[in-house]
Short mmCIF file of C-alpha atoms in Angstrom, two decimals:
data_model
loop_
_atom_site.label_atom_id
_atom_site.label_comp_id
_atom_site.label_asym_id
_atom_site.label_seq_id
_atom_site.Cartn_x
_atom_site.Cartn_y
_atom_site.Cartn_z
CA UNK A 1 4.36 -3.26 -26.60
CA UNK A 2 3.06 -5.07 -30.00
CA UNK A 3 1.37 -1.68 -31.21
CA UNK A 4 4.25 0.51 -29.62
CA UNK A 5 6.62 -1.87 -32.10
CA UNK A 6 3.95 -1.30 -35.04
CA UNK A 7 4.16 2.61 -34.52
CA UNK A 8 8.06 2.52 -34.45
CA UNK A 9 8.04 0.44 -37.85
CA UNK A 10 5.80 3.36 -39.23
CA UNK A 11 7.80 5.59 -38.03
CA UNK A 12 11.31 4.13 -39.41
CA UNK A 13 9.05 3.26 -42.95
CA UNK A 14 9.53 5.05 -46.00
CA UNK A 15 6.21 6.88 -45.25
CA UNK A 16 5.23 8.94 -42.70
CA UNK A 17 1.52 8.40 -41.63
CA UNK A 18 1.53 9.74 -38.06
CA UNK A 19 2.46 12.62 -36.60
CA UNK A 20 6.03 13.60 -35.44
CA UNK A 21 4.65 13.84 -31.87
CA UNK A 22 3.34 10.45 -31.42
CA UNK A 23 6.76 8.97 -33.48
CA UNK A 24 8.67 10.90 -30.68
CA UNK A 25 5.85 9.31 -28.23
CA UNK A 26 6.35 6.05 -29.83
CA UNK A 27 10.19 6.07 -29.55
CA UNK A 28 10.53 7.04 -26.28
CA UNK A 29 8.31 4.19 -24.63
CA UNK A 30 10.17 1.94 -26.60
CA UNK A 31 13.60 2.62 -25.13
CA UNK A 32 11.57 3.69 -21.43
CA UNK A 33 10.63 -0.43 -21.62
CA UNK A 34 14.03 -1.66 -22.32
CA UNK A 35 15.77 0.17 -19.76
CA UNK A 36 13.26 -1.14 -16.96
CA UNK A 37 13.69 -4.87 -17.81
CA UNK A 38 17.10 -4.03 -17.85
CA UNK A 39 17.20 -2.64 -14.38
CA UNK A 40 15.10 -5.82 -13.25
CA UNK A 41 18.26 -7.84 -14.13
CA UNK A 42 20.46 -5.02 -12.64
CA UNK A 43 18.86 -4.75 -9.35
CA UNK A 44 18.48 -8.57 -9.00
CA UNK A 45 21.60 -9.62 -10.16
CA UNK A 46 22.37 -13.37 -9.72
CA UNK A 47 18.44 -13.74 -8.06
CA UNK A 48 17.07 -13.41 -11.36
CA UNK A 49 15.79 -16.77 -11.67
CA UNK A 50 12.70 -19.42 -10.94
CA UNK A 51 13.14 -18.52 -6.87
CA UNK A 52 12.68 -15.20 -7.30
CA UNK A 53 9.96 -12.83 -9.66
CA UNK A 54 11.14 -9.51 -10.89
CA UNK A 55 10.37 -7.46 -7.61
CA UNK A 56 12.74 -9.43 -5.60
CA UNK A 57 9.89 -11.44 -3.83
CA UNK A 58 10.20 -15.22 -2.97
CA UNK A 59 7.98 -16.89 -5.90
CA UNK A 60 5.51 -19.20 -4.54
CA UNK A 61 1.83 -19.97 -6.15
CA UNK A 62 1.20 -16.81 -7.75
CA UNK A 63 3.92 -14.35 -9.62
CA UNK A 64 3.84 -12.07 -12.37
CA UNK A 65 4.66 -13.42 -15.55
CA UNK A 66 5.46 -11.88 -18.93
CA UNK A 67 2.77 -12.94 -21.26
CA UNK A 68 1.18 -12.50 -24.66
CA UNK A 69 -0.32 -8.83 -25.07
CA UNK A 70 -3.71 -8.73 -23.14
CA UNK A 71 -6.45 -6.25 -24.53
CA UNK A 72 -5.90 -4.04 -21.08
CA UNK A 73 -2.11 -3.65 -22.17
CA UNK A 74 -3.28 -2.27 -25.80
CA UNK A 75 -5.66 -0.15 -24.37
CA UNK A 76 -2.66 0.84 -21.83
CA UNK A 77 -0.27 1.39 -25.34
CA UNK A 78 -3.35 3.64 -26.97
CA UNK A 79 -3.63 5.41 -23.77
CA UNK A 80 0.52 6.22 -23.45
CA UNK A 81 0.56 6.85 -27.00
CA UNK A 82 -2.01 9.39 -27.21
CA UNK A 83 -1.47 11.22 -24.11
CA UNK A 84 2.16 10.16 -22.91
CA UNK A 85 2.77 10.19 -19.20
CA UNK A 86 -0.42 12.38 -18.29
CA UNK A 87 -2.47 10.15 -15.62
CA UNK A 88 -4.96 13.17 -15.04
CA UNK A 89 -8.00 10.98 -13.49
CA UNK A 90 -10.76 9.87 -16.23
CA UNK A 91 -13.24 7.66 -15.93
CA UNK A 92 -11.19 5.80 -18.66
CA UNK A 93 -8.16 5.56 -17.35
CA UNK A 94 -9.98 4.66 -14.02
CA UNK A 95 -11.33 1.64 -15.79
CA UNK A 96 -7.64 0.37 -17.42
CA UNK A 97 -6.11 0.97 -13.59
CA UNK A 98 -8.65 -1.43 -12.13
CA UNK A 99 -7.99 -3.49 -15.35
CA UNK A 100 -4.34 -3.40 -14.11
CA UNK A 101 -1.68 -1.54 -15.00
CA UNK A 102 0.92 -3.31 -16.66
CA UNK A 103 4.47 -3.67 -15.59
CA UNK A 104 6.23 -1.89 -18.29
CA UNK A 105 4.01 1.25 -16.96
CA UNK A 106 3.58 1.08 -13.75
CA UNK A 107 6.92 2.91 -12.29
CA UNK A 108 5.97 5.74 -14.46
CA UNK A 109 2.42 5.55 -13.39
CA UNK A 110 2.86 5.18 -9.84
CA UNK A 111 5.53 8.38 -10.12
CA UNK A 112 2.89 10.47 -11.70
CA UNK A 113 0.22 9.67 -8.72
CA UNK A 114 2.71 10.34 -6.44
CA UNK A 115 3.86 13.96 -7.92
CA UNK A 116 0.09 14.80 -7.81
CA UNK A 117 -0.57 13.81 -4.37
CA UNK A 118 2.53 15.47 -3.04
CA UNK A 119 2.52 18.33 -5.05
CA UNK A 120 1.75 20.95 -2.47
CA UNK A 121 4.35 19.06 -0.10
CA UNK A 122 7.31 21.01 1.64
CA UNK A 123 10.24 20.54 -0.50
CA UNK A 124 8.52 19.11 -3.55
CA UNK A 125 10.72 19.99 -6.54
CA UNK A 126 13.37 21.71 -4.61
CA UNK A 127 16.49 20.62 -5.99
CA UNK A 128 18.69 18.98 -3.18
CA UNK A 129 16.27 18.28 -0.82
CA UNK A 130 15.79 14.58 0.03
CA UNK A 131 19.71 14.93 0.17
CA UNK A 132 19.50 17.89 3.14
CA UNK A 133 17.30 15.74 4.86
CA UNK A 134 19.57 12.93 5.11
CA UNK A 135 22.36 15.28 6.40
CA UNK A 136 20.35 16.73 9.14
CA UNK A 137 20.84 15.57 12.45
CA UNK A 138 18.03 13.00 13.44
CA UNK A 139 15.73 11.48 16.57
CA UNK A 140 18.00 8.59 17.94
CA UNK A 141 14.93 6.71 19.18
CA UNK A 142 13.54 6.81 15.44
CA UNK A 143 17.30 6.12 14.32
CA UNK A 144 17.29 3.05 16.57
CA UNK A 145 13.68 1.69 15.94
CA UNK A 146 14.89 1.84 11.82
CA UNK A 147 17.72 0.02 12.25
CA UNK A 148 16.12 -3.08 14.59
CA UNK A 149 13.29 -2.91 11.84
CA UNK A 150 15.39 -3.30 8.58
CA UNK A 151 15.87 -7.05 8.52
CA UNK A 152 12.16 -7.81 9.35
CA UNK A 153 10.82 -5.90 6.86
CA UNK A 154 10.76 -8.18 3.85
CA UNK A 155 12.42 -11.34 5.02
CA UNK A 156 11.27 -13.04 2.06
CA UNK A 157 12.14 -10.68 -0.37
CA UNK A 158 15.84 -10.80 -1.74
CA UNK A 159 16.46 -6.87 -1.97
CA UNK A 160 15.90 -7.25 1.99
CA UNK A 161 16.60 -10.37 3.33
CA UNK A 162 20.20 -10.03 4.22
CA UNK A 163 22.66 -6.82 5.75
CA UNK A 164 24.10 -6.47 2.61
CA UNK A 165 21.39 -7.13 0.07
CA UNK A 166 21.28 -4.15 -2.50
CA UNK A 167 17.80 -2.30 -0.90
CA UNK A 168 18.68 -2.39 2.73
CA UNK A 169 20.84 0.74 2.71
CA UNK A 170 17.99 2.80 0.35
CA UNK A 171 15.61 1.45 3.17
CA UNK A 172 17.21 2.86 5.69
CA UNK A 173 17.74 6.36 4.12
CA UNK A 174 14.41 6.61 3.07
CA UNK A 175 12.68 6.20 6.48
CA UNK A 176 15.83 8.28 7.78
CA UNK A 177 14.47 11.29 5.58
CA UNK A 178 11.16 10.35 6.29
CA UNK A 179 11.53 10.41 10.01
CA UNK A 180 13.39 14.04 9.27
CA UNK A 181 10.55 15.29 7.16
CA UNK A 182 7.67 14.76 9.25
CA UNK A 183 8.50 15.34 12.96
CA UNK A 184 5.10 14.42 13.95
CA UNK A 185 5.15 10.79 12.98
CA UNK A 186 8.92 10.19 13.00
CA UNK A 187 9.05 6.70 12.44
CA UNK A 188 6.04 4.13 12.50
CA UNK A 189 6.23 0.06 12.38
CA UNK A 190 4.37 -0.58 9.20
CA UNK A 191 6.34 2.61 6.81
CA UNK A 192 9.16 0.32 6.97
CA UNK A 193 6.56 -2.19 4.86
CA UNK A 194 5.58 0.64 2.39
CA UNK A 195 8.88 2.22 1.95
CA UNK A 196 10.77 -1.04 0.62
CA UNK A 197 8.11 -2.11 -1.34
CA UNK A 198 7.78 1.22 -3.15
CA UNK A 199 11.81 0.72 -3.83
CA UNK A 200 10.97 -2.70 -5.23
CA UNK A 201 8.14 -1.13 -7.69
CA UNK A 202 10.34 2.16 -8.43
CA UNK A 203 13.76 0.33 -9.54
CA UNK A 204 15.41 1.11 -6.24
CA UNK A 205 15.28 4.52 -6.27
CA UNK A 206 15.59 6.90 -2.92
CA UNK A 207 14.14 9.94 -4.00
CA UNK A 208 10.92 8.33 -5.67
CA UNK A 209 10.50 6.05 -2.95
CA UNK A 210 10.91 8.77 0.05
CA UNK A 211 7.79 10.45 -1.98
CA UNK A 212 5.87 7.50 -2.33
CA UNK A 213 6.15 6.97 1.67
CA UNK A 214 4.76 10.99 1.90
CA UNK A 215 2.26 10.24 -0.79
CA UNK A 216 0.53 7.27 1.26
CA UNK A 217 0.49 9.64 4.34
CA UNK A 218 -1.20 12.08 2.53
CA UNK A 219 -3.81 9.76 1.02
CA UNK A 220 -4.66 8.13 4.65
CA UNK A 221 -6.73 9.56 7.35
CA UNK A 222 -4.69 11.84 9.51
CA UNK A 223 -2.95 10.25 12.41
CA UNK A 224 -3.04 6.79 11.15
CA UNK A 225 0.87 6.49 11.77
CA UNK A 226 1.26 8.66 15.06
CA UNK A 227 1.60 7.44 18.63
CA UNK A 228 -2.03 6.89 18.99
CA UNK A 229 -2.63 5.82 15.68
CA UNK A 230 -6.27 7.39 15.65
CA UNK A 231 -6.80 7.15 12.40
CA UNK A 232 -6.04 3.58 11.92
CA UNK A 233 -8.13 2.83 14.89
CA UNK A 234 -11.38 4.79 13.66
CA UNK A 235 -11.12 2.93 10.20
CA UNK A 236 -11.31 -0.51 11.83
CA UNK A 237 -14.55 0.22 13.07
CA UNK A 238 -15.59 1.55 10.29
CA UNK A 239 -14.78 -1.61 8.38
CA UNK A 240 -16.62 -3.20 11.47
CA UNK A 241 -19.76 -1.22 10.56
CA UNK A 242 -19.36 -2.18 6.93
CA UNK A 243 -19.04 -5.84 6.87
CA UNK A 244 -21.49 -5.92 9.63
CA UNK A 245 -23.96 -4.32 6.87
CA UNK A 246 -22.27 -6.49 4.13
CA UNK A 247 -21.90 -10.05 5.65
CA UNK A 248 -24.08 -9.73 8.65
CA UNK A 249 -23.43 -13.60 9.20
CA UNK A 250 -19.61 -13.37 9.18
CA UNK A 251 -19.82 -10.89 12.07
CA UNK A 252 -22.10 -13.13 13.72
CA UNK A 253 -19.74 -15.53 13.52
CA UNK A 254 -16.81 -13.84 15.04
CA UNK A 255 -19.08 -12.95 17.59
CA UNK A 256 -19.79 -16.14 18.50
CA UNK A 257 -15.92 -16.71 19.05
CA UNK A 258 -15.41 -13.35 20.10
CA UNK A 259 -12.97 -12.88 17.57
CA UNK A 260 -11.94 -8.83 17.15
CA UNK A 261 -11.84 -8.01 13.55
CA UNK A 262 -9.55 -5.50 13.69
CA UNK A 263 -6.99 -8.34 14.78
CA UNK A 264 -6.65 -9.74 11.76
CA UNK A 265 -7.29 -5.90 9.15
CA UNK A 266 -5.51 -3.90 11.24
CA UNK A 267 -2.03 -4.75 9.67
CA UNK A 268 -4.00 -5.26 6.05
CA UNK A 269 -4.41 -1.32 6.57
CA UNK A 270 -1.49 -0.05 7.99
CA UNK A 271 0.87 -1.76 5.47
CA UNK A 272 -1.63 -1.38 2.38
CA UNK A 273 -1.67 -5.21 2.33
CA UNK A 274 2.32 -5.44 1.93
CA UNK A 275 3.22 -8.78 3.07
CA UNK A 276 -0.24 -9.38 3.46
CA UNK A 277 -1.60 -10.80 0.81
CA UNK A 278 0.67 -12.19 -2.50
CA UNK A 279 2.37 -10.18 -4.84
CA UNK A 280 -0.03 -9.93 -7.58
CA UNK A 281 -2.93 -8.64 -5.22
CA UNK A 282 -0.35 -5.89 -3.80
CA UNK A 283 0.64 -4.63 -7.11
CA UNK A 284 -3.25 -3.86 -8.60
CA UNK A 285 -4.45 -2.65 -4.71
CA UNK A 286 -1.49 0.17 -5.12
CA UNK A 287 -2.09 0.94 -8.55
CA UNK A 288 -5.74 1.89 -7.28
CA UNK A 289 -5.10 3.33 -4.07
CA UNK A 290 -2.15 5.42 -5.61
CA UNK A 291 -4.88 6.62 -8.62
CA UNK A 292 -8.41 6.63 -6.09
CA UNK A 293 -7.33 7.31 -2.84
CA UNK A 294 -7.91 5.11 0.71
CA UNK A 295 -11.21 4.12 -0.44
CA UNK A 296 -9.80 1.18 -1.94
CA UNK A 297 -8.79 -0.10 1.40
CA UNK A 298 -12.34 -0.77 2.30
CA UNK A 299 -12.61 -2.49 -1.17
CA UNK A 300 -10.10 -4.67 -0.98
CA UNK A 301 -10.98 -6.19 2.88
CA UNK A 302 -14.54 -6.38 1.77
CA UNK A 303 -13.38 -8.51 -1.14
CA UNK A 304 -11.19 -10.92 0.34
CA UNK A 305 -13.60 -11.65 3.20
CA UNK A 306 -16.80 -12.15 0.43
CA UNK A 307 -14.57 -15.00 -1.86
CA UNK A 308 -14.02 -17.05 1.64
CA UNK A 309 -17.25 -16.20 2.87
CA UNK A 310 -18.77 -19.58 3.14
CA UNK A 311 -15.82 -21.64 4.06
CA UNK A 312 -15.45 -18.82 6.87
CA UNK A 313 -18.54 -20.20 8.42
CA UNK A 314 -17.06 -23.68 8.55
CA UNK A 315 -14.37 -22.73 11.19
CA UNK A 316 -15.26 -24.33 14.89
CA UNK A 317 -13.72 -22.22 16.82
CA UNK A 318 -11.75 -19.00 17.90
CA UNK A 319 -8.41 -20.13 16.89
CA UNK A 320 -9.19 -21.98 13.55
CA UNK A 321 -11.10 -18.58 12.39
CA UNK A 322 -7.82 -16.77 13.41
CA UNK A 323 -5.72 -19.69 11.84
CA UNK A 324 -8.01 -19.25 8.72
CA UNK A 325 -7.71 -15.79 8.81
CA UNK A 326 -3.96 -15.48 9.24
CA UNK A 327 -3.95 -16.99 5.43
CA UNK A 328 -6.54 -15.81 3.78
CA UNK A 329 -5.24 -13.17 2.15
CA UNK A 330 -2.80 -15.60 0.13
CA UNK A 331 -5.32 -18.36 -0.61
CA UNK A 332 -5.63 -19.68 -4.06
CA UNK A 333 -9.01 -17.75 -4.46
CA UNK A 334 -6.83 -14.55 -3.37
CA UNK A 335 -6.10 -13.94 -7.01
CA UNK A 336 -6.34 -9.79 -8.34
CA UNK A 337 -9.13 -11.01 -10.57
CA UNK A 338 -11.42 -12.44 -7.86
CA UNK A 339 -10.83 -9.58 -5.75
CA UNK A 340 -11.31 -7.02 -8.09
CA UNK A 341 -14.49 -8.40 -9.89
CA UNK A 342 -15.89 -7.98 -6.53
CA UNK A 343 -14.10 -5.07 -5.16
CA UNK A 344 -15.20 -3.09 -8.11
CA UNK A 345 -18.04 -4.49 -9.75
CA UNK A 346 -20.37 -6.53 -6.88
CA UNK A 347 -19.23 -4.46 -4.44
CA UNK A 348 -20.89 -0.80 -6.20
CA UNK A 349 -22.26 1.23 -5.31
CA UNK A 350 -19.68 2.04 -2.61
CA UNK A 351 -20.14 6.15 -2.14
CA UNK A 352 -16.85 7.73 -0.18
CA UNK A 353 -19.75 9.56 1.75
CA UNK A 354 -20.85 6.94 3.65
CA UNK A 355 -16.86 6.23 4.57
CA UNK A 356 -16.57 9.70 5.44
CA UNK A 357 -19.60 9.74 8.05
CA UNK A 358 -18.62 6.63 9.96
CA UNK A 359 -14.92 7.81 10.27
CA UNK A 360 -16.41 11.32 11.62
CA UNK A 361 -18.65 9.17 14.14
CA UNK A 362 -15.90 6.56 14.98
CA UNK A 363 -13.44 9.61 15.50
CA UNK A 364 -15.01 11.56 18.12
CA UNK A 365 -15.64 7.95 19.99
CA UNK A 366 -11.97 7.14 19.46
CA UNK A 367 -10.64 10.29 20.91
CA UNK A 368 -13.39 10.46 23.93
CA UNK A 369 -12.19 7.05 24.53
CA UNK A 370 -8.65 8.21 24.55
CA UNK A 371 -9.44 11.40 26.83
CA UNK A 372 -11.17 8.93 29.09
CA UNK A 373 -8.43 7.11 29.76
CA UNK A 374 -5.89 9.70 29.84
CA UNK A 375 -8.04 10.93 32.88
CA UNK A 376 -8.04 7.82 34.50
CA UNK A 377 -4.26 7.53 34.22
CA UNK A 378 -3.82 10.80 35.51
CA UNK A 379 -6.01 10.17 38.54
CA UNK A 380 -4.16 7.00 39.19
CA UNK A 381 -0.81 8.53 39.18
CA UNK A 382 -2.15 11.64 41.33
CA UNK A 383 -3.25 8.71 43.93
CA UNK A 384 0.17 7.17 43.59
CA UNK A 385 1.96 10.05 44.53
CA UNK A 386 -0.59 11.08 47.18
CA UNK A 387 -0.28 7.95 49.07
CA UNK A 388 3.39 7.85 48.63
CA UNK A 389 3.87 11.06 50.22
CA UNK A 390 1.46 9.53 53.00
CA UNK A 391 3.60 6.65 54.07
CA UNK A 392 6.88 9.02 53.87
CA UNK A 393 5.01 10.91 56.87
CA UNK A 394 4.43 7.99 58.64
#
């Protein structure tokens, strides 16, 4: 903001020493930053204040916090003012996301990622359309599911916590489109999660948010939100295979207690961490995940699990490691800096190939598994209604 000011004082000087594009530039981002802490105190209203930070989310230990101008920020002003809202992936720009993006960017950001990854989507930049959706006739199971779902999705956040806090209607027209617009999910527990916290980054708004919800489909595994939920199942084993590699003695250790991983990741996954972890941690894990892809999922686990690595080992038993578990991801050590000088820096190399092998191994198991058992159930109801039939006879 400092060097956006000192480019806007050129601009207004008696002289001008840059060019008309980047005054324009300049200008623009200026007025762009007002109107977003403005709509923080709009869509807050009287909960702008010490309970609350500016996405609406109880504060507790850790909360964002308007502060002087970091070097990541400049680098974040050079970046805007030299190439505006263009987040074409770089290996720069890569390196100021994982930096973290800062909050007077990040709704434009996260909109940019999310017109990219959606861009060949159905409907994407048809005038009107998130409107039809929400005037066509929908499932009434889905309908139902929504509306039992609505008050449990952010209790602790005051866009959500009551029936008549400002983001419970958006909430429920956004998975209302959503479960229009892709008949194949419908409605999931866990895109309830996503789709108000994408309304809390993107100032409340439907249309962006209804995107963002498509955009994380897109970026996941297929079938990670369908009945079955194959893909969510395959990538818990291949975390399993990873930390196993990783931090061979914390899988010893849950084997000891018998603990299942995938009891205490499987929700990290499926909500990307909302609700999960604190605020702060949520924030920089979209900002990647929206800019990388999924791949960051694997990061982020791995992280977490390597700063409580050796107090891990201290737990006695089954249900302290659960206990311990259930809280680890908003531990004071749970901090975006931890995580992400280990996510992204002890953590390399991490190659997406390696990811992409064990999910094609894990998947056929998964779905010869599933076959399996859909046999079995078959036979059992064929033997159900064959012996049935028998005792009518008699």
């Amino acid at each position: 903001m400092l060097l956006l000011r000192e480019i806007n004082k050129l601009r207004t000087g008696a002289e001008t020493v840059i060019s008309t594009d980047l005054q324009e530039i300049a200008a623009a981002l200026i007025e762009q930053v007002k109107d977003e802490d403005l709509m923080d105190v709009q869509k807050l209203g009287d909960n702008i204040t010490q309970k609350y930070d500016r996405y609406g989310f109880e504060i507790t230990k850790l909360y964002i916090k308007k502060g002087a101008t970091t070097k990541n920020e400049m680098a974040w002003d050079k970046h805007i003012v030299h190439f505006g809202n263009n987040f074409d992936k770089c290996k720069e720009l890569k390196a100021i996301v994982r930096a973290g993006v800062p909050h007077k960017y990040r709704s434009s950001f996260w909109k940019a990622c999310i017109k990219r990854i959606t861009a060949h989507c159905r409907g994407r930049g048809e005038p009107g359309f998130y409107k039809t959706l929400l005037s066509q006739a929908g499932n009434d199971i889905f309908t139902k599911q929504i509306e039992l779902d609505l008050m449990r999705t952010l209790p602790n956040n005051c866009l959500f916590n009551t029936t008549s806090a400002t983001g419970v209607d958006k909430l429920r027209n956004v998975l209302l489109a959503f479960s229009r617009y892709n008949l194949e999910i419908g409605y999931c527990q866990g895109l309830n999660r996503i789709a108000a916290f994408a309304l809390t980054v993107l100032n409340l708004k439907e249309e962006d948010s209804f995107w963002a919800v498509v955009a994380v489909v897109e970026v996941l595994p297929e079938d990670y939100y369908s009945q079955t939920m194959i893909g969510a199942q395959v990538d818990q084993r291949v975390l399993s295979d990873i930390m196993a590699d990783k931090y061979p003695k914390i899988m010893a250790h849950f084997a000891q207690f018998k603990i299942d991983l995938s009891l205490i990741t499987f929700n990290w996954f499926l909500t990307l961490y909302v609700d999960n972890t604190n605020i702060d941690v949520i924030l920089s894990f979209w900002d990647s995940f929206l800019y990388e892809g999924d791949k960051v999922l694997f990061r982020y686990a791995l992280a977490i699990f390597r700063i409580h690595h050796d107090m891990l080992l201290t737990t006695r038993d089954g249900i302290e490691v659960y206990n311990f578990c259930r809280a680890i991801g908003d531990s004071d050590m749970s901090t975006p800096e931890n995580i992400k000088r280990i996510a992204f820096g002890e953590l390399n190399p991490f190659p997406m190939e390696r990811v992409s092998k064990r999910r094609e191994f894990h998947y056929k198991k998964v779905v010869g598994e599933l076959n399996h058992l859909n046999e079995l159930r078959a036979q059992y109801n064929t033997h159900k209604r064959s012996s049935a039939i028998d005792y009518d006879s008699d």
